[in-house]
Coordinates of C-alpha atoms in Angstrom, one line a residue:
M1 CA 117.4 71.6 107.7
V2 CA 115.4 69.2 109.7
R3 CA 113.0 67.2 107.5
G4 CA 109.5 68.5 107.9
S5 CA 110.6 72.0 109.0
I6 CA 109.8 75.1 106.9
P7 CA 111.9 78.1 105.9
S8 CA 111.8 81.0 108.4
Q9 CA 110.1 83.2 105.8
E10 CA 107.3 80.7 105.1
R11 CA 104.1 80.6 107.2
F12 CA 101.2 78.3 107.8
F13 CA 97.7 79.6 108.0
S14 CA 95.6 78.2 110.9
F15 CA 92.1 76.8 110.2
Q16 CA 90.7 80.1 111.6
D17 CA 92.9 82.3 109.3
S18 CA 92.1 80.1 106.3
E19 CA 88.4 80.5 107.0
R20 CA 88.9 84.3 107.3
L21 CA 90.8 84.4 104.0
R22 CA 87.9 82.5 102.4
F23 CA 85.5 85.1 103.9
F24 CA 87.7 87.9 102.4
F25 CA 87.5 86.2 99.0
L26 CA 83.7 85.8 99.1
K27 CA 83.4 89.5 100.0
S28 CA 85.6 90.5 97.1
C29 CA 83.3 88.6 94.7
E30 CA 80.4 90.5 96.2
V31 CA 81.8 94.0 96.4
F32 CA 83.7 93.8 93.1
R33 CA 80.8 92.2 91.2
D34 CA 81.0 94.8 88.4
Y35 CA 84.7 94.0 87.7
K36 CA 86.2 91.4 85.4
F37 CA 88.0 88.8 87.6
V38 CA 91.5 88.0 86.5
M39 CA 93.6 84.9 87.3
L40 CA 97.3 85.0 86.4
P41 CA 100.1 82.5 86.8
S42 CA 102.4 82.9 89.8
V43 CA 105.6 82.2 87.8
E44 CA 106.8 85.1 85.5
M45 CA 109.7 85.9 83.3
Y46 CA 112.0 88.3 85.2
D47 CA 112.2 91.8 83.6
P48 CA 114.8 94.1 85.2
E49 CA 113.2 97.1 83.5
V50 CA 110.0 96.8 85.5
Y51 CA 111.3 95.1 88.7
T52 CA 113.5 98.0 89.8
D53 CA 115.1 98.8 93.2
S54 CA 111.6 98.7 94.8
Y55 CA 111.5 94.9 94.5
K56 CA 113.5 91.9 95.3
P57 CA 111.7 89.1 93.5
V58 CA 112.1 85.5 94.4
V59 CA 114.1 84.0 91.5
I60 CA 113.3 80.3 91.0
G61 CA 115.4 79.3 88.0
T62 CA 115.5 79.5 84.3
G63 CA 113.2 78.5 81.5
A64 CA 114.0 76.2 78.6
D65 CA 115.1 79.2 76.5
G66 CA 117.3 80.5 79.3
D67 CA 115.0 83.3 80.5
I68 CA 115.2 84.0 84.3
L69 CA 112.0 83.1 86.1
N70 CA 110.6 84.6 89.3
L71 CA 107.5 84.4 91.4
R72 CA 105.0 87.2 91.0
A73 CA 106.1 90.2 93.1
D74 CA 103.5 92.8 92.1
W75 CA 100.0 92.3 90.8
T76 CA 99.8 95.7 89.0
I77 CA 102.9 94.8 86.9
S78 CA 101.6 91.3 86.2
L79 CA 98.3 92.8 85.1
A80 CA 100.0 95.3 82.9
R81 CA 102.0 92.6 81.2
F82 CA 98.9 90.5 80.6
L83 CA 96.4 93.2 79.5
S84 CA 99.0 94.7 77.2
S85 CA 99.2 91.4 75.4
I86 CA 95.5 91.5 74.4
K87 CA 95.5 92.9 70.9
H88 CA 92.1 94.4 70.9
L89 CA 91.6 95.4 74.6
E90 CA 88.3 97.3 75.0
L91 CA 88.7 100.4 77.1
P92 CA 87.8 101.5 79.6
I93 CA 87.9 98.3 81.6
K94 CA 87.7 97.5 85.3
V95 CA 89.4 94.3 86.7
Y96 CA 89.9 92.7 90.1
Y97 CA 92.3 90.1 91.3
W98 CA 92.9 87.8 94.2
G99 CA 96.0 85.8 94.9
N100 CA 99.5 85.7 96.3
V101 CA 102.7 87.8 95.8
F102 CA 106.2 86.7 96.8
S103 CA 109.2 88.6 98.2
S104 CA 112.7 87.7 99.1
T105 CA 112.5 90.0 102.1
G106 CA 110.0 89.8 105.0
D107 CA 107.3 87.2 104.6
M108 CA 107.9 85.2 101.5
E109 CA 104.3 84.8 100.5
R110 CA 101.5 87.4 101.0
F111 CA 97.9 87.5 99.9
Q112 CA 96.2 90.5 98.2
T113 CA 93.0 91.4 96.5
G114 CA 92.6 94.6 94.5
I115 CA 91.0 96.6 91.7
E116 CA 92.4 98.4 88.6
H117 CA 90.7 100.9 86.3
L118 CA 92.2 101.2 82.9
G119 CA 91.6 103.8 80.2
T120 CA 90.2 106.5 82.5
E121 CA 91.4 109.7 84.0
D122 CA 88.8 110.6 86.7
T123 CA 88.1 107.4 88.6
D124 CA 90.5 107.8 91.5
A125 CA 87.6 108.6 93.8
E126 CA 85.7 105.6 92.6
V127 CA 88.7 103.3 93.4
V128 CA 89.0 104.8 96.9
Q129 CA 85.3 104.5 97.5
T130 CA 85.1 100.9 96.3
I131 CA 88.1 99.8 98.5
S132 CA 86.4 101.5 101.4
E133 CA 83.3 99.6 100.8
Y134 CA 85.3 96.4 100.6
L135 CA 87.0 97.0 103.9
K136 CA 83.7 97.8 105.6
A137 CA 82.2 94.6 104.2
C138 CA 85.2 92.8 105.8
G139 CA 84.3 94.3 109.2
V140 CA 86.9 97.1 109.1
D141 CA 85.4 100.5 109.9
D142 CA 87.8 102.7 111.8
F143 CA 90.3 103.5 109.0
V144 CA 91.7 106.8 107.6
V145 CA 92.8 107.4 104.0
S146 CA 96.1 109.2 103.7
V147 CA 96.3 111.0 100.4
G148 CA 99.3 112.5 98.6
H149 CA 100.5 113.2 95.1
M150 CA 103.6 111.7 93.5
G151 CA 103.7 114.6 91.0
I152 CA 104.7 117.0 93.8
V153 CA 107.5 114.8 95.1
S154 CA 108.7 114.0 91.6
K155 CA 109.0 117.6 90.6
M156 CA 110.9 118.5 93.8
V157 CA 113.6 115.8 93.4
K158 CA 114.0 115.8 89.6
E159 CA 117.0 118.2 89.6
H160 CA 119.0 115.7 91.6
N161 CA 120.8 112.7 90.1
Y162 CA 119.4 109.2 90.3
E163 CA 121.2 108.1 93.4
E164 CA 120.3 111.3 95.2
R165 CA 116.6 111.0 94.1
Q166 CA 116.4 107.5 95.5
G167 CA 117.9 108.6 98.8
L168 CA 115.5 111.6 99.1
I169 CA 112.5 109.5 98.2
K170 CA 113.5 106.9 100.8
A171 CA 114.0 109.7 103.4
L172 CA 110.5 111.0 102.7
Y173 CA 109.0 107.6 103.0
E174 CA 110.7 107.1 106.4
K175 CA 109.9 110.6 107.5
N176 CA 113.6 111.2 108.2
F177 CA 113.9 114.8 109.1
S178 CA 117.6 114.8 109.9
Q179 CA 118.5 113.3 106.5
L180 CA 116.4 115.9 104.7
E181 CA 117.9 118.8 106.7
P182 CA 120.2 119.9 103.8
Y183 CA 117.1 120.0 101.5
P184 CA 114.7 122.4 103.2
S185 CA 112.1 122.7 100.5
I186 CA 111.8 118.9 100.4
R187 CA 112.0 118.6 104.1
D188 CA 109.1 121.0 104.5
L189 CA 106.8 118.6 102.8
L190 CA 106.9 116.6 106.1
Y191 CA 105.0 119.5 107.7
F192 CA 102.2 119.6 105.2
Q193 CA 99.7 117.3 106.7
G194 CA 96.0 118.0 107.4
D195 CA 92.7 118.8 105.8
K196 CA 91.9 120.6 102.5
S197 CA 92.8 124.0 104.0
M198 CA 96.4 122.7 104.3
V199 CA 96.4 121.9 100.6
E200 CA 95.0 125.3 99.7
S201 CA 97.6 127.0 101.9
F202 CA 100.4 125.0 100.2
C203 CA 99.0 125.9 96.7
E204 CA 99.2 129.6 97.6
K205 CA 102.8 129.3 98.7
R206 CA 103.8 127.0 95.8
P207 CA 101.6 128.0 92.8
E208 CA 103.7 125.8 90.5
F209 CA 101.9 122.8 92.0
E210 CA 98.4 124.2 91.2
K211 CA 97.5 121.2 89.0
E212 CA 98.5 118.6 91.6
C213 CA 96.7 120.5 94.4
S214 CA 93.5 120.8 92.3
E215 CA 93.5 117.0 91.8
L216 CA 93.9 116.5 95.6
L217 CA 91.0 118.9 96.3
R218 CA 88.8 117.3 93.6
L219 CA 89.3 113.9 95.2
S220 CA 88.4 115.2 98.6
K221 CA 85.2 116.7 97.2
A222 CA 84.2 113.5 95.4
L223 CA 84.6 111.2 98.4
K224 CA 81.6 110.7 100.7
G225 CA 81.6 109.4 104.2
I226 CA 85.3 108.6 104.2
E227 CA 87.8 110.1 106.7
I228 CA 90.6 111.5 104.6
S229 CA 93.9 113.2 105.6
F230 CA 96.3 114.8 103.2
D231 CA 100.0 114.2 103.5
L232 CA 102.2 115.9 100.9
S233 CA 105.2 113.8 101.9
E234 CA 103.2 110.6 101.3
I235 CA 104.8 108.4 98.7
R236 CA 104.8 104.9 97.4
L237 CA 108.1 103.2 96.7
Q238 CA 107.0 101.6 93.4
N239 CA 108.4 104.0 90.8
Y240 CA 105.5 103.6 88.4
Y241 CA 103.1 105.9 90.3
T242 CA 102.6 109.2 88.6
G243 CA 99.7 111.1 90.3
L244 CA 97.4 110.8 93.2
I245 CA 98.4 108.1 95.8
F246 CA 96.5 106.8 98.8
E247 CA 97.0 104.5 101.7
F248 CA 94.4 103.1 104.2
F249 CA 95.5 103.1 107.8
H250 CA 93.9 101.4 110.9
P251 CA 94.8 102.4 114.5
N252 CA 95.5 98.7 115.4
V253 CA 98.0 98.2 112.5
G254 CA 101.4 100.0 112.2
H255 CA 101.4 99.7 108.4
P256 CA 98.8 100.5 105.7
I257 CA 96.2 97.8 105.2
A258 CA 95.6 98.9 101.6
G259 CA 97.3 101.2 99.1
G260 CA 97.4 102.4 95.6
G261 CA 97.2 105.3 93.2
R262 CA 97.4 106.5 89.6
Y263 CA 100.1 105.1 87.2
D264 CA 99.7 106.5 83.7
K265 CA 103.1 105.5 82.3
L266 CA 103.5 101.8 83.3
Y267 CA 101.8 100.4 80.3
S268 CA 104.2 102.2 78.0
L269 CA 106.8 99.7 79.1
F270 CA 104.7 97.0 77.4
G271 CA 104.0 99.1 74.3
K272 CA 100.6 100.5 75.3
D273 CA 99.5 104.0 76.1
I274 CA 96.9 103.4 78.8
K275 CA 96.1 105.6 81.8
A276 CA 95.3 103.6 84.9
V277 CA 94.6 103.7 88.7
G278 CA 94.3 100.9 91.2
C279 CA 94.5 99.8 94.8
A280 CA 95.5 96.6 96.6
V281 CA 94.3 95.3 99.9
Y282 CA 96.9 93.6 102.0
L283 CA 94.9 90.6 103.3
D284 CA 97.6 89.3 105.7
R285 CA 97.3 92.5 107.6
L286 CA 93.5 92.2 107.8
L287 CA 94.1 88.9 109.6

């Protein structure tokens, strides 16, 4: 490698982009003023139980005791590890973060800010509302929130073995009709997109999903002034999500600019029984 060159996955931020990132940070301090701010180290101990197939962390070496070290790949997991270590954590609690995450695929370093609500069951709408407020404060108005429910997808694929489940989830994520052709009930989820009347229609056809549909409709009713679209095939690849999930889309960007959902079982991996919901904003995409 030529001295002075940088890896292909690394990037420099221009003065203009650096100034905009500073602006995004100041807006997070303003909009998330009621949240506890959390700073965490970028280097972590690698844990294969939590970093599953959804991640390819950047491994940087070993510690003095032989543990494998990696750069932070997911803020939610890092927060769960940290907050679970607090012996007397007062719940409910709301926290927000700002910082980088690293990946061995795509751009090596990305910046995120986000919020997490712990110890609550009915704050999904508050999280969506707050992230919407943040995006608007950053000058992003023309966005749509796509909402789904991991509970529906999980129930539909649970009868398959692990390898099949992973393939079906990936096919749903990619909206791959042809791959889902042998699984008509799962494939049909791709057609269930629209407003709350679509959710009501689905619930009539599949009453076994009444609980999940009622949670979707309750979220719709609670949100004010936000354009929302339901997509029952909407999923997030991180396997810790258990309930409502949501992604924010803008017509000028081909990928979500923010995303999150409910994850009520992640903390059990760290010895805690804590319900939680959160959402991250992908600041590189806002640039």
